[in-house]
Coordinates of C-alpha atoms in Angstrom, one line a residue:
M240 CA -0.1 0.0 0.0
V241 CA 2.8 2.6 0.8
V242 CA 4.6 1.2 -2.1
L243 CA 1.5 2.2 -4.4
F244 CA 1.3 5.5 -2.7
V245 CA 4.9 6.3 -3.5
A246 CA 4.8 5.3 -6.5
Q247 CA 1.3 7.3 -7.6
G248 CA 3.0 10.4 -6.1
A249 CA 6.2 10.1 -8.0
K250 CA 4.1 9.8 -11.4
R251 CA 2.3 12.9 -10.2
L252 CA 5.8 15.0 -9.8
L253 CA 6.6 13.6 -13.0
V254 CA 3.6 14.8 -14.8
V255 CA 4.1 18.1 -13.0
N256 CA 7.4 18.4 -14.3
L257 CA 6.8 17.9 -17.5
E258 CA 4.1 20.1 -17.7
G259 CA 6.3 22.8 -16.4
R260 CA 8.8 22.3 -18.7
M261 CA 6.2 22.2 -21.8
A262 CA 5.2 25.3 -20.4
A263 CA 8.6 26.7 -20.2
T264 CA 9.6 25.5 -23.7
S265 CA 6.5 27.4 -25.1
G266 CA 7.5 30.5 -23.2
V267 CA 10.9 30.3 -24.8
R268 CA 9.1 29.5 -28.4
I269 CA 6.9 32.6 -27.8
C270 CA 9.7 35.1 -26.8
L271 CA 11.6 33.6 -29.8
L272 CA 8.8 34.3 -31.9
I273 CA 8.3 37.8 -30.9
V274 CA 12.0 38.7 -31.2
L275 CA 11.8 37.0 -34.6
L276 CA 8.9 39.3 -35.4
L277 CA 10.6 42.3 -34.5
L278 CA 13.8 41.9 -36.4
E279 CA 11.7 41.1 -39.2
V280 CA 9.9 44.4 -38.9
I281 CA 13.3 46.3 -38.2
F282 CA 15.0 44.4 -41.5
A283 CA 11.7 45.4 -43.4
I284 CA 12.2 49.2 -42.1
Q285 CA 15.9 49.3 -43.3
L286 CA 15.1 47.8 -46.7
Q287 CA 12.3 50.4 -47.2
V288 CA 15.2 53.2 -46.3
S289 CA 17.5 51.6 -48.4
E290 CA 15.2 51.4 -51.1
G291 CA 14.2 54.9 -51.0
K292 CA 17.9 55.8 -51.4
T293 CA 18.5 53.6 -54.0
D294 CA 17.4 55.9 -57.0
L295 CA 19.9 58.6 -56.0
Q296 CA 21.9 57.9 -52.9
L297 CA 23.6 54.7 -54.3
K298 CA 24.5 56.0 -57.5
V299 CA 26.5 59.3 -56.6
N300 CA 29.5 57.8 -57.8
N301 CA 28.1 57.0 -61.1
R302 CA 29.0 58.8 -64.2
I303 CA 26.7 61.6 -65.0
L304 CA 26.5 61.0 -68.2
Q305 CA 25.0 57.7 -69.6
E306 CA 24.7 56.2 -73.2
S307 CA 21.5 54.6 -71.7
I308 CA 19.9 58.3 -71.2
I309 CA 21.0 59.4 -74.6
E310 CA 19.6 56.4 -76.4
L311 CA 16.4 56.5 -74.5
I312 CA 15.7 60.5 -75.4
N313 CA 17.2 60.4 -78.9
D314 CA 15.1 57.0 -79.9
N315 CA 12.2 58.8 -78.8
A316 CA 10.2 60.8 -81.4
Q317 CA 8.4 62.9 -79.0
A318 CA 11.0 64.1 -76.9
G319 CA 11.4 66.9 -79.0
W320 CA 15.1 67.7 -78.2
K321 CA 18.4 65.5 -78.8
A322 CA 21.1 64.7 -76.0
A323 CA 24.7 63.9 -76.5
M324 CA 27.9 63.1 -74.4
N325 CA 28.5 67.1 -73.3
P326 CA 32.6 67.4 -72.6
R327 CA 31.4 69.9 -70.1
F328 CA 30.4 66.9 -67.6
T329 CA 33.3 64.1 -69.0
N330 CA 34.5 62.3 -65.7
Y331 CA 31.7 64.1 -63.5
T332 CA 30.1 61.9 -61.1
V333 CA 26.4 62.3 -60.3
G334 CA 27.3 63.7 -56.8
Q335 CA 29.9 66.3 -58.2
F336 CA 26.8 67.5 -60.9
M337 CA 24.4 68.0 -58.1
H338 CA 27.2 70.1 -56.4
L339 CA 26.8 72.8 -59.1
L340 CA 23.2 73.1 -58.6
G341 CA 22.9 75.4 -55.6
V342 CA 19.3 77.4 -56.1
K343 CA 17.4 76.8 -52.9
P344 CA 13.3 77.2 -52.6
D345 CA 12.9 80.9 -51.0
P346 CA 11.6 80.6 -47.6
D347 CA 7.9 81.6 -47.5
G348 CA 8.4 84.3 -45.3
D349 CA 11.4 86.0 -47.0
L350 CA 9.2 86.3 -50.0
K351 CA 6.8 88.7 -47.8
G352 CA 7.0 92.4 -49.3
I353 CA 8.7 91.4 -52.4
P354 CA 6.7 92.8 -55.3
V355 CA 5.4 90.7 -58.2
V356 CA 5.0 92.6 -61.2
T357 CA 2.5 91.6 -63.8
H358 CA 2.3 93.4 -67.3
R359 CA -1.0 94.3 -68.8
K360 CA -1.5 92.8 -72.2
G361 CA -1.0 96.0 -74.0
L362 CA 2.4 95.3 -75.7
K363 CA 2.1 93.6 -79.0
L364 CA 5.1 91.1 -78.7
P365 CA 7.0 89.5 -81.3
K366 CA 6.7 85.7 -82.3
N367 CA 10.3 85.2 -81.8
F368 CA 12.5 87.4 -79.6
D369 CA 16.1 87.1 -78.8
A370 CA 18.0 89.9 -76.8
R371 CA 21.2 89.3 -78.6
T372 CA 19.8 90.8 -81.7
A373 CA 17.4 93.3 -80.2
W374 CA 20.3 94.9 -78.3
P375 CA 23.5 94.4 -80.2
Q376 CA 25.4 97.2 -78.6
C377 CA 25.4 95.2 -75.1
S378 CA 27.7 92.3 -75.9
T379 CA 27.4 91.1 -72.1
L380 CA 24.4 89.1 -73.6
R381 CA 26.5 87.3 -76.0
K382 CA 28.7 86.1 -72.5
I383 CA 28.7 82.5 -71.8
L384 CA 30.2 81.9 -68.2
G385 CA 31.9 78.8 -67.6
Q386 CA 30.9 77.8 -64.3
L387 CA 33.9 77.9 -62.1
S388 CA 33.0 75.8 -58.9
D389 CA 34.5 72.8 -61.1
L390 CA 34.8 69.9 -58.4
Y391 CA 36.9 68.2 -60.9
S392 CA 39.5 70.6 -61.8
Y393 CA 39.4 72.6 -58.6
V394 CA 41.0 75.5 -60.2
F395 CA 39.6 78.8 -60.1
C396 CA 40.2 81.5 -62.5
Q397 CA 39.1 85.4 -63.1
I398 CA 36.2 86.1 -64.8
R399 CA 35.8 89.1 -67.1
A400 CA 33.0 90.2 -68.9
N401 CA 33.2 93.2 -70.9
A402 CA 30.3 94.9 -72.6
F403 CA 30.6 97.8 -75.1
C404 CA 27.0 99.2 -74.2
F405 CA 27.1 102.6 -75.8
S406 CA 27.3 103.9 -79.2
P407 CA 29.2 106.3 -80.0
F408 CA 30.5 106.4 -76.5
P409 CA 31.9 102.9 -75.6
C410 CA 31.4 102.1 -71.8
M411 CA 33.0 99.5 -70.8
I412 CA 31.3 97.4 -68.1
R413 CA 33.8 94.8 -66.3
L414 CA 32.9 92.1 -63.8
H415 CA 35.8 90.9 -61.9
L416 CA 35.6 87.9 -59.3
K417 CA 38.5 88.0 -56.8
Y418 CA 37.0 85.4 -54.5
L419 CA 34.7 82.5 -55.2
K420 CA 32.5 80.6 -52.9
S421 CA 31.0 77.8 -55.0
K422 CA 27.0 77.7 -55.5
I423 CA 26.4 81.0 -54.1
R424 CA 28.9 82.8 -56.2
D425 CA 27.1 81.3 -59.2
I426 CA 23.8 82.8 -58.3
V427 CA 25.6 86.3 -57.2
V428 CA 27.5 86.3 -60.7
L429 CA 24.3 85.7 -62.6
V430 CA 22.6 88.8 -60.6
G431 CA 25.9 90.9 -61.3
L432 CA 25.6 90.5 -65.1
L433 CA 22.1 91.0 -65.7
A434 CA 22.5 94.2 -63.3
L435 CA 25.3 95.3 -65.5
L436 CA 23.2 94.2 -68.4
R437 CA 20.3 96.4 -67.7
L438 CA 22.4 99.2 -66.5
C439 CA 23.6 99.0 -70.3
L440 CA 19.9 98.9 -71.8
I441 CA 18.8 102.0 -69.6
A442 CA 21.8 103.9 -70.4
S443 CA 21.8 103.1 -74.2
A444 CA 18.3 105.8 -73.8
F445 CA 20.7 108.4 -72.6
T446 CA 23.1 110.8 -74.4
L447 CA 25.9 111.0 -72.0
A448 CA 28.0 113.5 -72.6
W449 CA 30.5 112.6 -69.4
L450 CA 31.5 109.0 -71.0
S451 CA 34.2 110.6 -72.9
D452 CA 35.7 111.6 -69.5
K453 CA 35.1 108.3 -68.0
P454 CA 35.0 105.7 -70.4
Q455 CA 35.3 102.6 -68.1
I456 CA 32.3 101.6 -65.5
S457 CA 33.3 98.7 -63.1
I458 CA 30.9 97.2 -60.3
L459 CA 32.7 94.8 -58.4
V460 CA 30.7 91.5 -57.5
N461 CA 33.2 90.8 -54.7
D462 CA 31.1 93.1 -52.2
L463 CA 28.0 90.8 -52.8
L464 CA 29.9 87.6 -52.0
A465 CA 32.2 89.2 -49.0
C466 CA 29.0 91.2 -47.3
C467 CA 25.8 90.0 -48.2
G468 CA 26.1 86.8 -46.2
V469 CA 23.4 84.7 -44.7
M470 CA 21.2 87.0 -46.7
C471 CA 22.0 85.7 -49.8
G472 CA 22.4 82.1 -48.7
D473 CA 24.2 79.4 -47.2
G474 CA 27.6 78.9 -49.2
C475 CA 27.8 75.1 -50.3
D476 CA 24.3 74.3 -49.6
G477 CA 23.2 77.1 -52.1
G478 CA 21.3 80.2 -52.0
Y479 CA 18.3 82.6 -53.1
P480 CA 18.5 84.7 -56.4
I481 CA 15.9 87.1 -55.1
S482 CA 18.2 88.0 -52.0
A483 CA 21.3 89.0 -54.0
W484 CA 19.0 91.1 -56.0
R485 CA 17.4 92.5 -52.7
Y486 CA 21.1 93.3 -51.5
F487 CA 22.1 95.3 -54.5
V488 CA 18.8 97.7 -53.9
H489 CA 19.3 98.2 -50.0
T490 CA 23.1 98.1 -49.6
G491 CA 24.5 98.5 -53.3
V492 CA 27.8 97.2 -54.5
V493 CA 31.2 99.3 -54.7
T494 CA 33.1 100.0 -57.8
E495 CA 36.5 98.3 -58.6
E496 CA 38.0 101.8 -57.9
C497 CA 37.2 101.3 -54.8
D498 CA 38.1 97.8 -54.3
P499 CA 40.6 96.9 -57.2
Y500 CA 41.0 93.6 -58.5
F501 CA 44.5 92.5 -58.3
D502 CA 45.1 88.8 -58.6
N503 CA 45.6 87.8 -62.2
I504 CA 46.7 84.4 -61.6
G505 CA 43.7 82.9 -60.1
C506 CA 43.6 80.8 -57.2
F507 CA 43.3 77.0 -55.9
H508 CA 40.0 75.9 -54.5
P509 CA 39.6 72.7 -52.5
G510 CA 35.9 72.5 -53.5
C511 CA 32.6 72.5 -51.2
E512 CA 34.2 70.3 -48.5
P513 CA 35.5 72.2 -46.7
V514 CA 33.9 75.3 -47.7
Y515 CA 36.3 77.9 -49.4
P516 CA 36.5 80.9 -47.0
T517 CA 34.3 83.9 -47.6
P518 CA 36.7 87.2 -47.9
E519 CA 36.0 89.5 -45.2
C520 CA 33.9 92.3 -45.4
E521 CA 36.0 95.3 -44.4
K522 CA 33.6 98.1 -45.7
R523 CA 36.4 100.3 -46.6
C524 CA 38.0 101.2 -49.9
K525 CA 41.5 100.1 -50.7
K526 CA 42.4 103.5 -51.9
G527 CA 42.4 106.1 -49.3
N528 CA 40.8 108.8 -51.1
V529 CA 37.7 106.8 -51.9
L530 CA 35.0 106.6 -49.4
W531 CA 33.3 103.3 -49.5
E532 CA 29.6 105.0 -48.9
E533 CA 30.2 107.1 -52.0
S534 CA 31.4 104.3 -54.2
K535 CA 28.1 102.2 -53.7
H536 CA 26.1 101.8 -56.9
F537 CA 22.5 100.6 -56.1
G538 CA 19.5 99.1 -58.0
V539 CA 16.0 100.5 -57.9
N540 CA 14.1 97.9 -56.9
A541 CA 14.1 93.7 -56.8
Y542 CA 10.9 91.9 -57.8
R543 CA 9.4 88.7 -59.1
I544 CA 7.9 88.8 -62.1
S545 CA 4.3 86.7 -62.4
S546 CA 4.3 83.1 -63.8
D547 CA 2.0 84.1 -66.2
P548 CA 4.3 83.6 -69.7
Y549 CA 3.4 86.9 -71.2
S550 CA 4.2 88.7 -68.0
I551 CA 7.7 87.2 -68.3
M552 CA 7.8 87.8 -72.3
A553 CA 6.8 91.7 -71.6
E554 CA 9.4 91.9 -68.5
I555 CA 12.2 90.7 -71.3
F556 CA 11.1 92.8 -74.1
K557 CA 10.5 96.0 -71.7
N558 CA 13.5 95.8 -69.4
G559 CA 15.6 93.1 -70.4
P560 CA 16.7 89.5 -69.6
V561 CA 15.5 88.0 -66.1
E562 CA 16.8 85.7 -63.7
V563 CA 15.0 82.3 -63.6
S564 CA 15.5 79.1 -61.7
F565 CA 14.2 75.7 -62.3
T566 CA 14.5 72.0 -61.4
V567 CA 17.3 70.1 -63.1
Y568 CA 16.9 66.3 -63.8
E569 CA 19.8 63.9 -64.8
D570 CA 18.7 64.1 -68.5
F571 CA 19.4 67.9 -68.5
A572 CA 23.2 67.0 -68.3
H573 CA 22.9 65.7 -71.7
Y574 CA 21.1 68.4 -73.3
K575 CA 22.5 69.3 -76.9
S576 CA 19.7 70.9 -78.8
G577 CA 16.1 71.1 -79.4
V578 CA 13.1 72.2 -77.2
Y579 CA 13.8 70.7 -73.5
K580 CA 11.3 68.8 -71.7
H581 CA 12.1 66.3 -68.7
I582 CA 12.3 62.7 -70.1
T583 CA 14.1 60.4 -67.7
G584 CA 16.5 60.6 -64.5
D585 CA 16.2 61.8 -60.9
K586 CA 16.0 65.1 -59.7
M587 CA 19.2 66.7 -59.0
G588 CA 18.9 70.2 -57.8
G589 CA 17.7 73.8 -58.5
H590 CA 20.0 75.9 -61.2
A591 CA 19.7 79.7 -62.1
V592 CA 20.1 80.8 -65.6
K593 CA 19.4 83.8 -67.8
L594 CA 16.3 83.9 -69.7
I595 CA 16.8 86.4 -73.1
G596 CA 14.2 85.2 -75.4
W597 CA 11.6 83.3 -76.7
G598 CA 10.1 81.8 -80.1
T599 CA 8.1 78.8 -81.7
N600 CA 10.0 76.2 -83.5
D601 CA 9.3 74.8 -87.3
D602 CA 7.0 72.0 -85.2
G603 CA 5.0 74.8 -83.7
E604 CA 6.3 74.1 -80.3
D605 CA 6.7 77.2 -77.9
Y606 CA 10.1 77.6 -76.1
W607 CA 12.2 79.9 -73.9
L608 CA 15.6 80.7 -75.0
L609 CA 18.2 80.7 -72.1
A610 CA 22.1 81.1 -71.6
N611 CA 23.5 78.5 -69.2
Q612 CA 26.6 79.1 -67.3
W613 CA 28.4 75.8 -68.1
N614 CA 30.7 77.2 -70.8
R615 CA 30.2 76.7 -74.5
S616 CA 31.3 73.0 -74.6
W617 CA 27.5 72.3 -73.1
G618 CA 24.1 72.3 -74.9
D619 CA 23.9 74.6 -77.9
D620 CA 26.9 76.6 -77.9
G621 CA 26.3 77.2 -74.1
Y622 CA 22.5 78.1 -74.7
F623 CA 19.3 75.9 -74.7
M624 CA 15.5 76.2 -75.3
I625 CA 13.1 74.8 -72.9
R626 CA 9.3 74.3 -73.2
R627 CA 7.1 77.4 -73.0
G628 CA 3.8 77.6 -71.5
T629 CA 3.5 74.9 -69.3
N630 CA 6.0 75.8 -66.4
E631 CA 8.4 73.0 -67.5
C632 CA 10.6 72.1 -64.5
G633 CA 9.1 75.1 -62.6
I634 CA 11.0 77.6 -65.4
E635 CA 7.9 80.0 -64.9
V636 CA 7.4 80.6 -61.5
G637 CA 10.9 81.5 -60.2
A638 CA 11.6 84.5 -62.5
V639 CA 13.2 87.3 -60.6
A640 CA 14.8 90.8 -61.8
G641 CA 15.6 94.3 -60.6
L642 CA 16.6 97.6 -62.1
P643 CA 19.8 99.3 -61.5
S644 CA 20.0 103.1 -60.9
T645 CA 21.9 105.3 -63.0
R646 CA 21.5 108.1 -60.7
N647 CA 24.6 107.7 -58.5
L648 CA 26.8 107.4 -61.9
I649 CA 25.4 110.5 -63.4
I650 CA 25.5 112.2 -60.0
E651 CA 29.2 111.9 -60.0
H652 CA 29.6 114.2 -63.5
G653 CA 26.3 116.4 -63.1
H654 CA 25.6 116.5 -67.0
V655 CA 22.3 114.7 -67.5
D656 CA 19.1 114.8 -65.7
V657 CA 18.8 112.3 -63.0
S658 CA 15.2 112.0 -63.2
R659 CA 15.0 109.4 -66.0
D660 CA 15.7 106.3 -63.9
A661 CA 14.0 103.1 -65.3
S662 CA 10.6 101.5 -63.9
V663 CA 8.6 98.5 -64.3

């Protein structure tokens, strides 16, 4: 009897022990299952992030020029433009190409108070217009800049833009760059060229007797680079075109007589990382007998132009070329001829260019005519056309301009009525 009782007790203990082990094993299995599920979720999230970067982040070291892109465009009868291996970007990677694109979207708060010009439809505009032929006296219109923030060569040189603006009195406007700062520099250079060009167009309407006494006018864009600061942009992270125009209006830029260009051999530039140091804003002229404040030359105003194509055309027809910015995609690096529209490739960044005219091609497609900053080995001798009237790549929503004042130039000589500044 005792033996039977002991045996039954041992059996119960064994059953309880087995049940405990089974419960423990089941708990471990549940824990392992939870861990595996968590790992699967984490892996899925990482995979999604990785896939999100695949289109752009994982190919920054690839060549920007691709035969596959050229074939895709040139074999497309509906593309409307031709692609080629532009020598400008031989050996460039996607990442290096992206470093050339420095226009940033304007913060909403910064656009408050900036007037938007809308031209009434009273002007009879031509079907085709090219500022280069409309104002042949201003050779700045035919100037194609080579964008010197070249991350491949890292070599920066002197830019000289000579414009013989007046006849029979030649006014040579020279644009010198002594200090260079990658992306923001390209925006500032474009503003400087357009300001000088518009000064040329405005002054062409005058009979300037004082030109025989002072045949050379020089405005130094170094002032913008050194003193505009964060108002104009963020260095290698890009900048805002309208801000450079506002600086020209509110602060003005000095002449070369105040801060002469003296570096004729260029300089070595290490690229955007680390950022090349901006020159110090000293606010004093190099020549002791010239005052900084008296050497300033100003703009009359800075404004945006309505995105209506007519307003943009009327602005160019009336006051000269404007600055526009647009979104650049991979295929744009391959542009050679025709009317561009985005076909393929990832978004690269924002870019500022000079809009000088418009027209309609033989196929009946409306286009804008623009001058780029990537030297004449790119595109159609440095120029390109882009589809007009459809806001292609945002080209029609970022037009900005300003009007330079002739007042400070004329007052120095006192021979001309100063009440004839341009207006919109």
